[in-house]
């Protein structure tokens, strides 16, 4: 009998919550309560099991155009806090957005700086980005009053935050995974081509990730673990 | 004075809420104008000292001397038997039973809050999310 690998998984969802993202946000809402069960079942099929799972959510939009450009939750322990996680997901509203690029790289920066668990072996720190838009260069909106302190000053510094096999300032190299549902557009292309441990699922700009079913999304996440 | 239904401020002497059309509470300042009488019908006069009349069709205030209601175009009360209060002037159209039923159902559409799965309320969102803040 094959031994199952057991993982301690932290996930950080970076969700573009601008208006066009309604379809995928609705899909996630419909399945939020069963998300833990669905991931567990998919992991079982892949001969893997979960020892622990936590999820947090970052909702991003546009620092220039939106009143709530970057909002974040704490980690939810699943399955114990499945109901709270569902309520959290259901509270997200797809709205706003100014120009077509959004501020996805800032969301990625926050995700990298999550309070990842350091306990247990076989850790996986999975960042999942959902967007149907290209992204501004990091720092594009730095003159805005809401723009936070401490952001990387450019893409190179953000790349350093992500790290590599030689340096891992904020997230363990062996544990980190980036699952990117995003268009083939500048900066997302840079991430895909220059960062390690990235899986890119191209999306069509402006279509709210309509091309991906919930099952495909769960499968993609589980493939990364 | 504030509308009991929608909370909007109602101007002094206004008979209806300009925002939702709910009749305003009767106040002492509204008194019939004894100087204005209709030779054809009993006098139903505007408030004393008021320069305004009220449209009998839509209830909007009409400046004395105006010939038409600026809001709906109805001939002003000065050219017809006059009315004293907007409450008497404005009579909601009588709807057939099926239309009345629809009207009764309509407020449900107005007052029902969005379902949480379709967007949630700001309060619920604020319960889970906070500004990401400085790093």
PDB file of N, CA, C and O in Angstrom, chain B residues 13 31 33 46-54 61-62 64:
ATOM      1  N   UNK B  13     -44.250  73.532   5.466  1.00  0.00           N
ATOM      2  CA  UNK B  13     -45.484  73.686   4.695  1.00  0.00           C
ATOM      3  C   UNK B  13     -45.610  72.683   3.560  1.00  0.00           C
ATOM      4  O   UNK B  13     -46.610  72.692   2.862  1.00  0.00           O
ATOM      5  N   UNK B  31     -52.984  76.454   7.235  1.00  0.00           N
ATOM      6  CA  UNK B  31     -54.358  76.915   7.497  1.00  0.00           C
ATOM      7  C   UNK B  31     -54.991  77.340   6.201  1.00  0.00           C
ATOM      8  O   UNK B  31     -54.326  77.783   5.277  1.00  0.00           O
ATOM      9  N   UNK B  33     -56.719  79.450   3.421  1.00  0.00           N
ATOM     10  CA  UNK B  33     -56.634  80.872   3.095  1.00  0.00           C
ATOM     11  C   UNK B  33     -58.036  81.393   2.826  1.00  0.00           C
ATOM     12  O   UNK B  33     -58.660  81.020   1.816  1.00  0.00           O
ATOM     13  N   UNK B  46     -55.536  77.295  -0.032  1.00  0.00           N
ATOM     14  CA  UNK B  46     -54.137  77.051   0.330  1.00  0.00           C
ATOM     15  C   UNK B  46     -53.822  77.641   1.683  1.00  0.00           C
ATOM     16  O   UNK B  46     -54.623  78.404   2.233  1.00  0.00           O
ATOM     17  N   UNK B  47     -52.686  77.302   2.274  1.00  0.00           N
ATOM     18  CA  UNK B  47     -52.317  77.806   3.589  1.00  0.00           C
ATOM     19  C   UNK B  47     -52.266  79.319   3.597  1.00  0.00           C
ATOM     20  O   UNK B  47     -51.911  79.949   2.603  1.00  0.00           O
ATOM     21  N   UNK B  48     -52.610  79.859   4.753  1.00  0.00           N
ATOM     22  CA  UNK B  48     -52.598  81.308   4.877  1.00  0.00           C
ATOM     23  C   UNK B  48     -51.189  81.831   4.700  1.00  0.00           C
ATOM     24  O   UNK B  48     -50.226  81.292   5.250  1.00  0.00           O
ATOM     25  N   UNK B  49     -51.089  82.881   3.936  1.00  0.00           N
ATOM     26  CA  UNK B  49     -49.786  83.502   3.733  1.00  0.00           C
ATOM     27  C   UNK B  49     -48.919  82.753   2.756  1.00  0.00           C
ATOM     28  O   UNK B  49     -47.857  83.223   2.380  1.00  0.00           O
ATOM     29  N   UNK B  50     -49.356  81.624   2.343  1.00  0.00           N
ATOM     30  CA  UNK B  50     -48.523  80.842   1.419  1.00  0.00           C
ATOM     31  C   UNK B  50     -48.689  81.363   0.008  1.00  0.00           C
ATOM     32  O   UNK B  50     -49.755  81.779  -0.403  1.00  0.00           O
ATOM     33  N   UNK B  51     -47.622  81.362  -0.706  1.00  0.00           N
ATOM     34  CA  UNK B  51     -47.703  81.736  -2.123  1.00  0.00           C
ATOM     35  C   UNK B  51     -47.902  80.501  -2.984  1.00  0.00           C
ATOM     36  O   UNK B  51     -47.838  80.578  -4.201  1.00  0.00           O
ATOM     37  N   UNK B  52     -48.115  79.387  -2.375  1.00  0.00           N
ATOM     38  CA  UNK B  52     -48.151  78.152  -3.146  1.00  0.00           C
ATOM     39  C   UNK B  52     -49.532  77.509  -3.127  1.00  0.00           C
ATOM     40  O   UNK B  52     -50.243  77.548  -2.139  1.00  0.00           O
ATOM     41  N   UNK B  53     -49.869  76.924  -4.231  1.00  0.00           N
ATOM     42  CA  UNK B  53     -51.011  76.033  -4.315  1.00  0.00           C
ATOM     43  C   UNK B  53     -50.468  74.628  -4.535  1.00  0.00           C
ATOM     44  O   UNK B  53     -49.269  74.438  -4.684  1.00  0.00           O
ATOM     45  N   UNK B  54     -51.364  73.669  -4.547  1.00  0.00           N
ATOM     46  CA  UNK B  54     -50.924  72.293  -4.709  1.00  0.00           C
ATOM     47  C   UNK B  54     -51.679  71.657  -5.854  1.00  0.00           C
ATOM     48  O   UNK B  54     -52.896  71.782  -5.967  1.00  0.00           O
ATOM     49  N   UNK B  61     -46.238  71.440  -5.170  1.00  0.00           N
ATOM     50  CA  UNK B  61     -46.535  72.832  -4.885  1.00  0.00           C
ATOM     51  C   UNK B  61     -46.496  73.645  -6.171  1.00  0.00           C
ATOM     52  O   UNK B  61     -45.630  73.441  -7.023  1.00  0.00           O
ATOM     53  N   UNK B  62     -47.401  74.560  -6.284  1.00  0.00           N
ATOM     54  CA  UNK B  62     -47.489  75.419  -7.461  1.00  0.00           C
ATOM     55  C   UNK B  62     -47.530  76.857  -6.976  1.00  0.00           C
ATOM     56  O   UNK B  62     -48.299  77.201  -6.073  1.00  0.00           O
ATOM     57  N   UNK B  64     -48.474  80.558  -6.600  1.00  0.00           N
ATOM     58  CA  UNK B  64     -49.712  81.275  -6.932  1.00  0.00           C
ATOM     59  C   UNK B  64     -49.496  82.086  -8.180  1.00  0.00           C
ATOM     60  O   UNK B  64     -48.478  82.740  -8.350  1.00  0.00           O
TER      61      UNK B  64
END
